[in-house]
mmCIF file of C-alpha atoms in Angstrom:
data_model
loop_
_atom_site.group_PDB
_atom_site.id
_atom_site.type_symbol
_atom_site.label_atom_id
_atom_site.label_comp_id
_atom_site.label_asym_id
_atom_site.label_seq_id
_atom_site.Cartn_x
_atom_site.Cartn_y
_atom_site.Cartn_z
ATOM 1 C CA MET A 1 47.267 9.392 20.139
ATOM 2 C CA LEU A 2 44.817 12.051 18.594
ATOM 3 C CA ARG A 3 41.590 12.708 20.520
ATOM 4 C CA SER A 4 39.027 13.747 17.574
ATOM 5 C CA CYS A 5 35.407 14.907 17.603
ATOM 6 C CA ALA A 6 33.761 16.435 14.870
ATOM 7 C CA LEU A 7 30.034 16.109 15.874
ATOM 8 C CA THR A 8 27.818 14.391 18.795
ATOM 9 C CA LEU A 9 25.911 11.129 18.219
ATOM 10 C CA VAL A 10 22.893 10.591 20.157
ATOM 11 C CA VAL A 11 21.715 6.858 20.032
ATOM 12 C CA TYR A 12 18.151 5.719 21.281
ATOM 13 C CA VAL A 13 17.758 2.482 21.931
ATOM 14 C CA GLU A 14 14.930 0.679 24.263
ATOM 15 C CA ASP A 15 16.843 -2.606 25.459
ATOM 16 C CA GLU A 16 20.158 -3.610 26.755
ATOM 17 C CA ALA A 17 20.399 -6.018 23.864
ATOM 18 C CA ALA A 18 19.988 -3.337 21.366
ATOM 19 C CA GLY A 19 22.598 -1.129 23.121
ATOM 20 C CA ARG A 20 25.207 -3.971 22.853
ATOM 21 C CA GLU A 21 24.402 -4.120 19.297
ATOM 22 C CA VAL A 22 24.766 -0.618 18.539
ATOM 23 C CA ASN A 23 28.383 -0.524 20.066
ATOM 24 C CA ASP A 24 29.599 -2.537 17.059
ATOM 25 C CA LEU A 25 28.099 -0.045 14.569
ATOM 26 C CA ILE A 26 29.289 3.093 16.608
ATOM 27 C CA SER A 27 32.837 1.971 16.112
ATOM 28 C CA GLU A 28 32.320 1.567 12.433
ATOM 29 C CA VAL A 29 30.673 4.950 12.222
ATOM 30 C CA MET A 30 33.658 6.681 14.315
ATOM 31 C CA ARG A 31 36.008 5.513 11.923
ATOM 32 C CA GLU A 32 34.511 7.789 9.026
ATOM 33 C CA ASN A 33 32.991 10.411 11.372
ATOM 34 C CA PRO A 34 35.036 10.972 14.634
ATOM 35 C CA CYS A 35 32.054 11.831 17.515
ATOM 36 C CA ARG A 36 31.395 11.929 20.864
ATOM 37 C CA ALA A 37 28.966 9.222 21.115
ATOM 38 C CA ILE A 38 25.995 9.079 23.761
ATOM 39 C CA VAL A 39 24.178 5.554 23.724
ATOM 40 C CA VAL A 40 20.929 6.295 25.605
ATOM 41 C CA THR A 41 18.951 2.894 26.617
ATOM 42 C CA ALA A 42 15.775 3.671 27.839
ATOM 43 C CA GLU A 43 13.748 0.594 29.502
ATOM 44 C CA ARG A 44 10.179 2.045 29.853
ATOM 45 C CA ASP A 45 9.072 -0.956 31.554
ATOM 46 C CA ALA A 46 11.714 -1.629 34.031
ATOM 47 C CA ALA A 47 12.096 -1.628 37.776
ATOM 48 C CA PRO A 48 13.517 -0.119 40.011
ATOM 49 C CA ALA A 49 13.383 3.375 38.422
ATOM 50 C CA GLY A 50 16.814 4.570 38.257
ATOM 51 C CA LEU A 51 19.611 5.917 36.016
ATOM 52 C CA SER A 52 23.173 5.037 35.426
ATOM 53 C CA ALA A 53 25.970 6.337 33.194
ATOM 54 C CA ARG A 54 29.401 5.219 32.077
ATOM 55 C CA ILE A 55 31.997 6.769 30.149
ATOM 56 C CA SER A 56 34.800 4.877 27.757
ATOM 57 C CA ALA A 57 37.412 5.722 24.847
ATOM 58 C CA ARG A 58 36.921 3.906 21.710
ATOM 59 C CA CYS A 59 40.330 4.100 19.771
ATOM 60 C CA THR A 60 40.875 3.327 15.969
ATOM 61 C CA PHE A 61 44.003 3.152 13.682
ATOM 62 C CA PRO A 62 42.426 5.243 10.314
ATOM 63 C CA ALA A 63 45.393 3.545 8.084
ATOM 64 C CA ALA A 64 48.635 2.260 8.543
ATOM 65 C CA GLY A 65 51.288 4.695 9.896
ATOM 66 C CA GLU A 66 48.490 7.291 11.055
ATOM 67 C CA LYS A 67 48.517 8.117 14.553
ATOM 68 C CA GLU A 68 45.427 6.488 17.025
ATOM 69 C CA ILE A 69 42.111 8.327 16.853
ATOM 70 C CA CYS A 70 40.393 8.079 20.157
ATOM 71 C CA CYS A 71 36.667 9.293 20.730
ATOM 72 C CA GLU A 72 34.509 9.420 23.694
ATOM 73 C CA GLN A 73 31.577 7.022 24.453
ATOM 74 C CA VAL A 74 28.728 7.361 26.897
ATOM 75 C CA MET A 75 26.521 4.808 28.097
ATOM 76 C CA ILE A 76 23.468 6.002 29.451
ATOM 77 C CA THR A 77 20.591 3.320 31.057
ATOM 78 C CA ALA A 78 17.229 4.913 32.636
ATOM 79 C CA ARG A 79 14.349 2.797 33.334
ATOM 80 C CA GLY A 80 10.957 3.460 34.538
ATOM 81 C CA GLU A 81 10.412 6.621 35.712
ATOM 82 C CA ALA A 82 14.282 8.222 35.195
ATOM 83 C CA ILE A 83 13.121 8.279 31.617
ATOM 84 C CA ALA A 84 11.280 11.477 31.935
ATOM 85 C CA GLY A 85 14.572 13.811 33.051
ATOM 86 C CA LEU A 86 16.603 11.950 29.954
ATOM 87 C CA ASP A 87 16.846 15.224 28.265
ATOM 88 C CA HIS A 88 18.669 17.062 31.726
ATOM 89 C CA VAL A 89 21.050 14.667 31.211
ATOM 90 C CA VAL A 90 21.979 14.272 27.633
ATOM 91 C CA ILE A 91 21.578 17.730 26.508
ATOM 92 C CA PRO A 92 24.775 18.971 28.753
ATOM 93 C CA LEU A 93 26.839 16.237 27.483
ATOM 94 C CA MET A 94 26.533 17.258 23.665
ATOM 95 C CA VAL A 95 29.753 18.752 22.318
ATOM 96 C CA PRO A 96 29.174 23.122 22.122
ATOM 97 C CA GLY A 97 29.527 24.354 18.802
ATOM 98 C CA LEU A 98 29.515 20.696 16.791
ATOM 99 C CA PRO A 99 26.522 19.386 14.578
ATOM 100 C CA VAL A 100 24.259 16.799 17.202
ATOM 101 C CA TYR A 101 22.843 13.866 15.251
ATOM 102 C CA LEU A 102 20.110 11.879 17.034
ATOM 103 C CA TRP A 103 20.054 8.491 15.693
ATOM 104 C CA TRP A 104 16.418 6.646 16.692
ATOM 105 C CA ARG A 105 16.813 2.914 16.739
ATOM 106 C CA ALA A 106 14.327 1.541 18.254
ATOM 107 C CA GLY A 107 11.506 0.460 15.886
ATOM 108 C CA ARG A 108 8.300 2.438 15.680
ATOM 109 C CA PHE A 109 8.940 6.100 15.971
ATOM 110 C CA SER A 110 7.073 6.994 19.482
ATOM 111 C CA PRO A 111 9.243 9.416 21.422
ATOM 112 C CA PRO A 112 8.739 10.117 25.206
ATOM 113 C CA PRO A 113 8.044 13.592 26.032
ATOM 114 C CA SER A 114 11.443 13.631 27.479
ATOM 115 C CA LEU A 115 13.167 13.261 24.271
ATOM 116 C CA ARG A 116 11.641 16.293 22.592
ATOM 117 C CA PRO A 117 14.156 18.667 23.866
ATOM 118 C CA ILE A 118 16.666 16.586 22.400
ATOM 119 C CA LEU A 119 14.915 16.176 19.220
ATOM 120 C CA ARG A 120 14.945 19.714 18.695
ATOM 121 C CA ALA A 121 18.783 20.175 19.673
ATOM 122 C CA ALA A 122 19.887 17.560 17.042
ATOM 123 C CA THR A 123 20.947 19.218 13.454
ATOM 124 C CA ARG A 124 19.185 15.852 12.125
ATOM 125 C CA VAL A 125 17.256 13.217 13.089
ATOM 126 C CA LEU A 126 17.869 9.790 11.701
ATOM 127 C CA VAL A 127 15.348 6.839 12.075
ATOM 128 C CA ASP A 128 15.057 3.579 9.713
ATOM 129 C CA SER A 129 11.709 2.654 8.756
ATOM 130 C CA ALA A 130 12.552 -0.930 8.021
ATOM 131 C CA THR A 131 12.273 -1.566 11.758
ATOM 132 C CA PHE A 132 8.789 -0.119 12.056
ATOM 133 C CA PRO A 133 6.542 -3.355 12.998
ATOM 134 C CA GLU A 134 3.537 -2.002 10.924
ATOM 135 C CA PRO A 135 4.599 -0.005 8.087
ATOM 136 C CA GLN A 136 1.960 1.024 6.492
ATOM 137 C CA VAL A 137 0.675 2.464 9.923
ATOM 138 C CA ASP A 138 3.948 3.497 11.217
ATOM 139 C CA LEU A 139 4.675 5.410 8.107
ATOM 140 C CA GLN A 140 1.417 7.250 8.435
ATOM 141 C CA ASN A 141 1.915 8.191 11.978
ATOM 142 C CA PHE A 142 5.560 9.185 11.051
ATOM 143 C CA SER A 143 4.346 11.389 8.519
ATOM 144 C CA GLY A 144 2.114 13.247 11.533
ATOM 145 C CA HIS A 145 5.433 13.605 13.271
ATOM 146 C CA VAL A 146 7.537 15.380 10.747
ATOM 147 C CA ARG A 147 4.936 17.577 9.911
ATOM 148 C CA GLU A 148 3.904 18.377 13.061
ATOM 149 C CA LEU A 149 7.928 19.241 14.159
ATOM 150 C CA ALA A 150 8.441 20.695 10.560
ATOM 151 C CA GLY A 151 10.539 23.778 10.960
ATOM 152 C CA GLU A 152 12.024 22.681 14.385
ATOM 153 C CA VAL A 153 13.594 19.331 13.493
ATOM 154 C CA VAL A 154 15.000 17.452 10.446
ATOM 155 C CA PHE A 155 14.148 14.034 9.920
ATOM 156 C CA THR A 156 15.599 11.546 7.458
ATOM 157 C CA ASP A 157 15.218 7.860 6.941
ATOM 158 C CA LEU A 158 17.634 5.164 6.365
ATOM 159 C CA ASN A 159 15.484 3.006 4.718
ATOM 160 C CA TRP A 160 14.827 5.792 1.936
ATOM 161 C CA GLY A 161 18.779 5.705 1.473
ATOM 162 C CA ARG A 162 18.534 1.964 0.719
ATOM 163 C CA LEU A 163 15.803 2.885 -2.283
ATOM 164 C CA THR A 164 18.419 5.227 -3.801
ATOM 165 C CA PRO A 165 19.527 3.091 -6.333
ATOM 166 C CA TRP A 166 15.958 2.016 -7.290
ATOM 167 C CA ARG A 167 15.016 5.713 -8.032
ATOM 168 C CA GLU A 168 17.947 5.971 -10.199
ATOM 169 C CA LEU A 169 17.187 2.832 -12.052
ATOM 170 C CA VAL A 170 13.417 4.391 -12.485
ATOM 171 C CA ALA A 171 14.388 8.033 -13.418
ATOM 172 C CA GLN A 172 16.991 6.411 -15.999
ATOM 173 C CA CYS A 173 14.353 4.559 -17.902
ATOM 174 C CA PHE A 174 12.966 8.373 -18.542
ATOM 175 C CA ASP A 175 15.714 10.318 -18.992
ATOM 176 C CA SER A 176 15.876 10.505 -22.907
ATOM 177 C CA VAL A 177 13.465 12.930 -25.165
ATOM 178 C CA GLU A 178 12.299 9.492 -26.644
ATOM 179 C CA THR A 179 11.022 8.169 -23.215
ATOM 180 C CA ARG A 180 10.259 10.768 -21.380
ATOM 181 C CA PRO A 181 6.755 11.571 -22.971
ATOM 182 C CA TYR A 182 5.600 8.155 -21.371
ATOM 183 C CA LEU A 183 5.715 9.753 -17.839
ATOM 184 C CA ASP A 184 2.607 11.521 -18.620
ATOM 185 C CA ARG A 185 0.860 8.450 -19.909
ATOM 186 C CA LEU A 186 1.543 6.113 -17.076
ATOM 187 C CA THR A 187 -1.753 4.420 -15.902
ATOM 188 C CA GLU A 188 -0.316 1.607 -13.748
ATOM 189 C CA VAL A 189 2.591 0.723 -11.471
ATOM 190 C CA GLN A 190 3.103 -2.679 -10.174
ATOM 191 C CA ILE A 191 5.880 -2.957 -7.248
ATOM 192 C CA GLU A 192 6.535 -6.503 -6.105
ATOM 193 C CA TYR A 193 8.484 -7.493 -2.985
ATOM 194 C CA GLU A 194 9.801 -11.008 -1.102
ATOM 195 C CA ASP A 195 6.820 -12.037 1.438
ATOM 196 C CA LEU A 196 8.289 -14.900 3.249
ATOM 197 C CA SER A 197 11.821 -13.932 4.820
ATOM 198 C CA ASN A 198 12.957 -11.156 7.561
ATOM 199 C CA GLY A 199 13.498 -8.792 4.637
ATOM 200 C CA ALA A 200 9.605 -8.508 3.943
ATOM 201 C CA ARG A 201 8.498 -5.886 6.414
ATOM 202 C CA VAL A 202 11.541 -3.632 5.007
ATOM 203 C CA GLN A 203 10.617 -4.478 1.721
ATOM 204 C CA ARG A 204 6.952 -3.569 2.439
ATOM 205 C CA GLY A 205 8.075 0.016 3.567
ATOM 206 C CA GLN A 206 10.333 0.285 0.525
ATOM 207 C CA SER A 207 7.410 -0.360 -1.686
ATOM 208 C CA LEU A 208 5.209 2.129 -0.146
ATOM 209 C CA LEU A 209 7.874 4.934 -0.274
ATOM 210 C CA LEU A 210 8.655 4.155 -3.962
ATOM 211 C CA ALA A 211 5.105 4.476 -4.546
ATOM 212 C CA GLY A 212 5.100 7.574 -2.528
ATOM 213 C CA TRP A 213 7.782 8.965 -4.140
ATOM 214 C CA LEU A 214 6.632 8.205 -8.008
ATOM 215 C CA ALA A 215 3.379 9.919 -7.348
ATOM 216 C CA SER A 216 4.728 13.118 -5.593
ATOM 217 C CA ARG A 217 7.522 13.812 -8.317
ATOM 218 C CA LEU A 218 4.769 13.043 -10.960
ATOM 219 C CA GLY A 219 1.871 15.220 -9.238
ATOM 220 C CA TRP A 220 -0.651 12.688 -8.651
ATOM 221 C CA GLU A 221 -3.303 12.973 -6.189
ATOM 222 C CA PRO A 222 -5.182 9.888 -4.248
ATOM 223 C CA ALA A 223 -8.637 9.341 -5.670
ATOM 224 C CA ARG A 224 -11.379 9.513 -3.247
ATOM 225 C CA GLU A 225 -13.106 6.388 -4.758
ATOM 226 C CA SER A 226 -10.042 4.680 -3.874
ATOM 227 C CA VAL A 227 -10.547 0.969 -3.351
ATOM 228 C CA GLU A 228 -9.383 -0.062 0.094
ATOM 229 C CA GLY A 229 -5.512 0.599 0.222
ATOM 230 C CA SER A 230 -5.343 0.322 3.567
ATOM 231 C CA ARG A 231 -5.114 -3.610 3.172
ATOM 232 C CA ILE A 232 -1.885 -4.990 2.274
ATOM 233 C CA GLY A 233 -1.848 -6.232 -1.434
ATOM 234 C CA GLN A 234 -4.999 -4.015 -2.309
ATOM 235 C CA PRO A 235 -4.049 -1.386 -5.184
ATOM 236 C CA PHE A 236 -4.128 2.287 -4.628
ATOM 237 C CA LEU A 237 -5.919 4.780 -7.089
ATOM 238 C CA LEU A 238 -4.575 8.152 -8.219
ATOM 239 C CA ARG A 239 -5.541 10.597 -10.545
ATOM 240 C CA ALA A 240 -3.408 13.211 -12.779
ATOM 241 C CA GLY A 241 -5.695 15.696 -14.474
ATOM 242 C CA GLY A 242 -8.344 13.086 -16.173
ATOM 243 C CA ARG A 243 -6.053 10.101 -16.064
ATOM 244 C CA SER A 244 -6.322 7.587 -13.655
ATOM 245 C CA ILE A 245 -3.375 5.712 -12.094
ATOM 246 C CA ARG A 246 -3.168 2.275 -10.643
ATOM 247 C CA ILE A 247 -0.311 1.493 -7.984
ATOM 248 C CA GLU A 248 -0.095 -1.888 -6.277
ATOM 249 C CA CYS A 249 2.107 -2.891 -3.726
ATOM 250 C CA ARG A 250 2.227 -6.604 -3.550
ATOM 251 C CA PRO A 251 3.914 -9.166 -1.900
ATOM 252 C CA ARG A 252 5.159 -11.994 -3.859
ATOM 253 C CA ARG A 253 6.720 -15.360 -3.194
ATOM 254 C CA CYS A 254 10.240 -16.122 -4.577
ATOM 255 C CA GLN A 255 12.093 -19.163 -4.683
ATOM 256 C CA THR A 256 15.562 -17.806 -4.492
ATOM 257 C CA GLU A 257 18.373 -18.088 -1.777
ATOM 258 C CA PHE A 258 18.761 -14.741 -1.190
ATOM 259 C CA ALA A 259 16.150 -14.261 1.319
ATOM 260 C CA GLY A 260 14.291 -10.865 1.189
ATOM 261 C CA THR A 261 16.068 -9.807 -2.015
ATOM 262 C CA CYS A 262 13.314 -10.496 -4.911
ATOM 263 C CA VAL A 263 11.606 -7.154 -5.692
ATOM 264 C CA SER A 264 10.789 -5.650 -9.101
ATOM 265 C CA VAL A 265 8.626 -2.216 -10.149
ATOM 266 C CA ALA A 266 7.036 -2.348 -13.903
ATOM 267 C CA LEU A 267 5.474 1.060 -15.174
ATOM 268 C CA LYS A 268 3.097 0.545 -17.809
ATOM 269 C CA SER A 269 1.950 3.460 -19.982
ATOM 270 C CA GLY A 270 -1.242 3.389 -22.736
ATOM 271 C CA GLY A 271 -2.133 5.330 -25.438
ATOM 272 C CA ASP A 272 -1.781 4.894 -29.132
ATOM 273 C CA SER A 273 2.060 3.666 -28.377
ATOM 274 C CA PRO A 274 1.973 1.480 -25.144
ATOM 275 C CA ALA A 275 5.004 0.799 -23.191
ATOM 276 C CA GLU A 276 6.265 -1.010 -19.956
ATOM 277 C CA PHE A 277 9.517 -0.389 -18.424
ATOM 278 C CA SER A 278 10.218 -2.533 -15.661
ATOM 279 C CA LEU A 279 13.266 -3.453 -13.322
ATOM 280 C CA ALA A 280 13.429 -6.798 -11.345
ATOM 281 C CA ARG A 281 16.601 -7.807 -9.019
ATOM 282 C CA GLY A 282 18.699 -10.699 -10.256
ATOM 283 C CA SER A 283 19.261 -14.018 -8.660
ATOM 284 C CA GLY A 284 22.108 -12.316 -6.594
ATOM 285 C CA VAL A 285 21.777 -9.613 -4.437
ATOM 286 C CA ASN A 286 24.192 -7.270 -6.467
ATOM 287 C CA THR A 287 22.307 -6.962 -9.756
ATOM 288 C CA ALA A 288 19.137 -6.057 -11.433
ATOM 289 C CA THR A 289 17.802 -6.053 -15.051
ATOM 290 C CA THR A 290 16.148 -3.372 -16.559
ATOM 291 C CA ARG A 291 13.930 -3.875 -19.351
ATOM 292 C CA MET A 292 12.202 -1.359 -22.223
ATOM 293 C CA GLU A 293 9.285 -2.424 -24.180
ATOM 294 C CA ILE A 294 7.567 -0.040 -26.705
ATOM 295 C CA SER A 295 5.041 -1.121 -28.871
ATOM 296 C CA GLY A 296 6.264 -1.764 -32.679
ATOM 297 C CA ARG A 297 9.886 -2.082 -31.265
ATOM 298 C CA PRO A 298 11.929 -4.598 -30.139
ATOM 299 C CA PRO A 299 12.681 -4.786 -26.442
ATOM 300 C CA ILE A 300 15.757 -3.575 -24.933
ATOM 301 C CA GLU A 301 17.177 -4.788 -22.087
ATOM 302 C CA ARG A 302 20.145 -4.842 -19.609
ATOM 303 C CA VAL A 303 21.738 -5.542 -16.294
ATOM 304 C CA VAL A 304 23.109 -3.450 -14.098
ATOM 305 C CA ARG A 305 24.949 -3.432 -10.986
ATOM 306 C CA LEU A 306 23.256 -2.777 -7.581
ATOM 307 C CA GLU A 307 25.733 -1.614 -4.656
ATOM 308 C CA PRO A 308 24.490 -2.949 -1.229
ATOM 309 C CA LEU A 309 23.976 -0.214 1.369
ATOM 310 C CA GLU A 310 24.801 -1.532 4.929
ATOM 311 C CA GLU A 311 23.529 0.517 7.848
ATOM 312 C CA VAL A 312 26.948 1.825 9.033
ATOM 313 C CA ARG A 313 27.295 3.121 5.471
ATOM 314 C CA LEU A 314 23.582 4.781 5.277
ATOM 315 C CA VAL A 315 24.274 6.144 8.604
ATOM 316 C CA ASN A 316 27.898 7.934 7.559
ATOM 317 C CA GLU A 317 26.250 9.037 4.383
ATOM 318 C CA GLU A 318 23.348 10.603 5.979
ATOM 319 C CA ILE A 319 25.445 12.545 8.335
ATOM 320 C CA LYS A 320 27.409 14.244 5.697
ATOM 321 C CA PHE A 321 24.408 16.340 5.172
ATOM 322 C CA ALA A 322 22.515 18.647 7.615
ATOM 323 C CA GLY A 323 19.698 20.025 5.054
ATOM 324 C CA ARG A 324 16.069 19.057 4.845
ATOM 325 C CA ASP A 325 15.212 16.092 2.452
ATOM 326 C CA ARG A 326 12.162 17.679 0.742
ATOM 327 C CA VAL A 327 11.667 14.628 -1.766
ATOM 328 C CA TYR A 328 11.485 12.406 0.979
ATOM 329 C CA GLU A 329 9.208 14.688 3.034
ATOM 330 C CA GLU A 330 6.889 14.730 0.211
ATOM 331 C CA ALA A 331 7.121 11.301 -0.981
ATOM 332 C CA LEU A 332 5.995 10.180 2.893
ATOM 333 C CA ALA A 333 3.348 12.703 2.765
ATOM 334 C CA MET A 334 2.031 11.066 -0.389
ATOM 335 C CA VAL A 335 2.393 7.681 1.120
ATOM 336 C CA ALA A 336 0.290 9.073 4.572
ATOM 337 C CA GLY A 337 -2.432 10.275 1.858
ATOM 338 C CA MET A 338 -2.403 6.979 -0.147
ATOM 339 C CA THR A 339 -2.906 4.802 3.097
ATOM 340 C CA ALA A 340 -5.170 7.545 5.019
ATOM 341 C CA PRO A 341 -8.568 5.964 5.881
ATOM 342 C CA GLY A 342 -11.106 6.652 2.966
ATOM 343 C CA ALA A 343 -8.112 7.449 0.524
#
């Protein structure tokens, strides 16, 4: 048996059921990233107030013939007023000299005051905006936290990681010398997400982040005379020099057996030679079709594979990095600007 620890992983949840759910996920994280896991269950409205803790060992066999690897897991439950002292309990349990990752797995990001010292002690804080109950409002509020704690806390978003294949496909549309000029002529972006499934909320947040990414990378700015972008389905108006760009993030009803996986992106360029670049998820969860239509030329279409990114894989990938993701921060700030009242 080999005891192994490369980092401290603090997981924050807000009810007992979420604590049980995360236990299975932690086992999978430990296979790739041996760690001391500290699962904090903070039941804010529970009574009577109190604090309890227990420790256990989690052991795995990485591969046939290799030694059994065991990691420590500490389970802490704080109820009511006891939450105020969480930092005094959690910080001493962090392994000295090793990176600390805080995984916020509690929906809307609204940390209690006692979590602030833990946030500042973390190498990186992982959130998942897919769990935000009101993506438009919650992303704007989260952007405020990121801005407020800049220089002290490094944030990352698992939902941003889920968008990586889509961002790569969009970028590939403009990789060539022939298509790159169309970026400076974009006038309309349409992002559609499925509206009648458990994945609809996830995709709403993704559509906003994708829009924010495009706008921030291309130097677009929210137009002051924009239509009411705070309402779901209403377009956002942006400007780049003297050019206006319209972005729509809209729900779409889809007839598919793969609930929550219907999404499409279309980018339209104006000028003397108008063009449209589009991506649409296929009937299965693992494929997408890209299409390029340039005036006066036959359309070009191809089918590409989309590799699904499960939660544990996203966490393991984020643990590999310690630095800031400035591209994400700028995309998030753009979402906040686009959805701000009066924008």
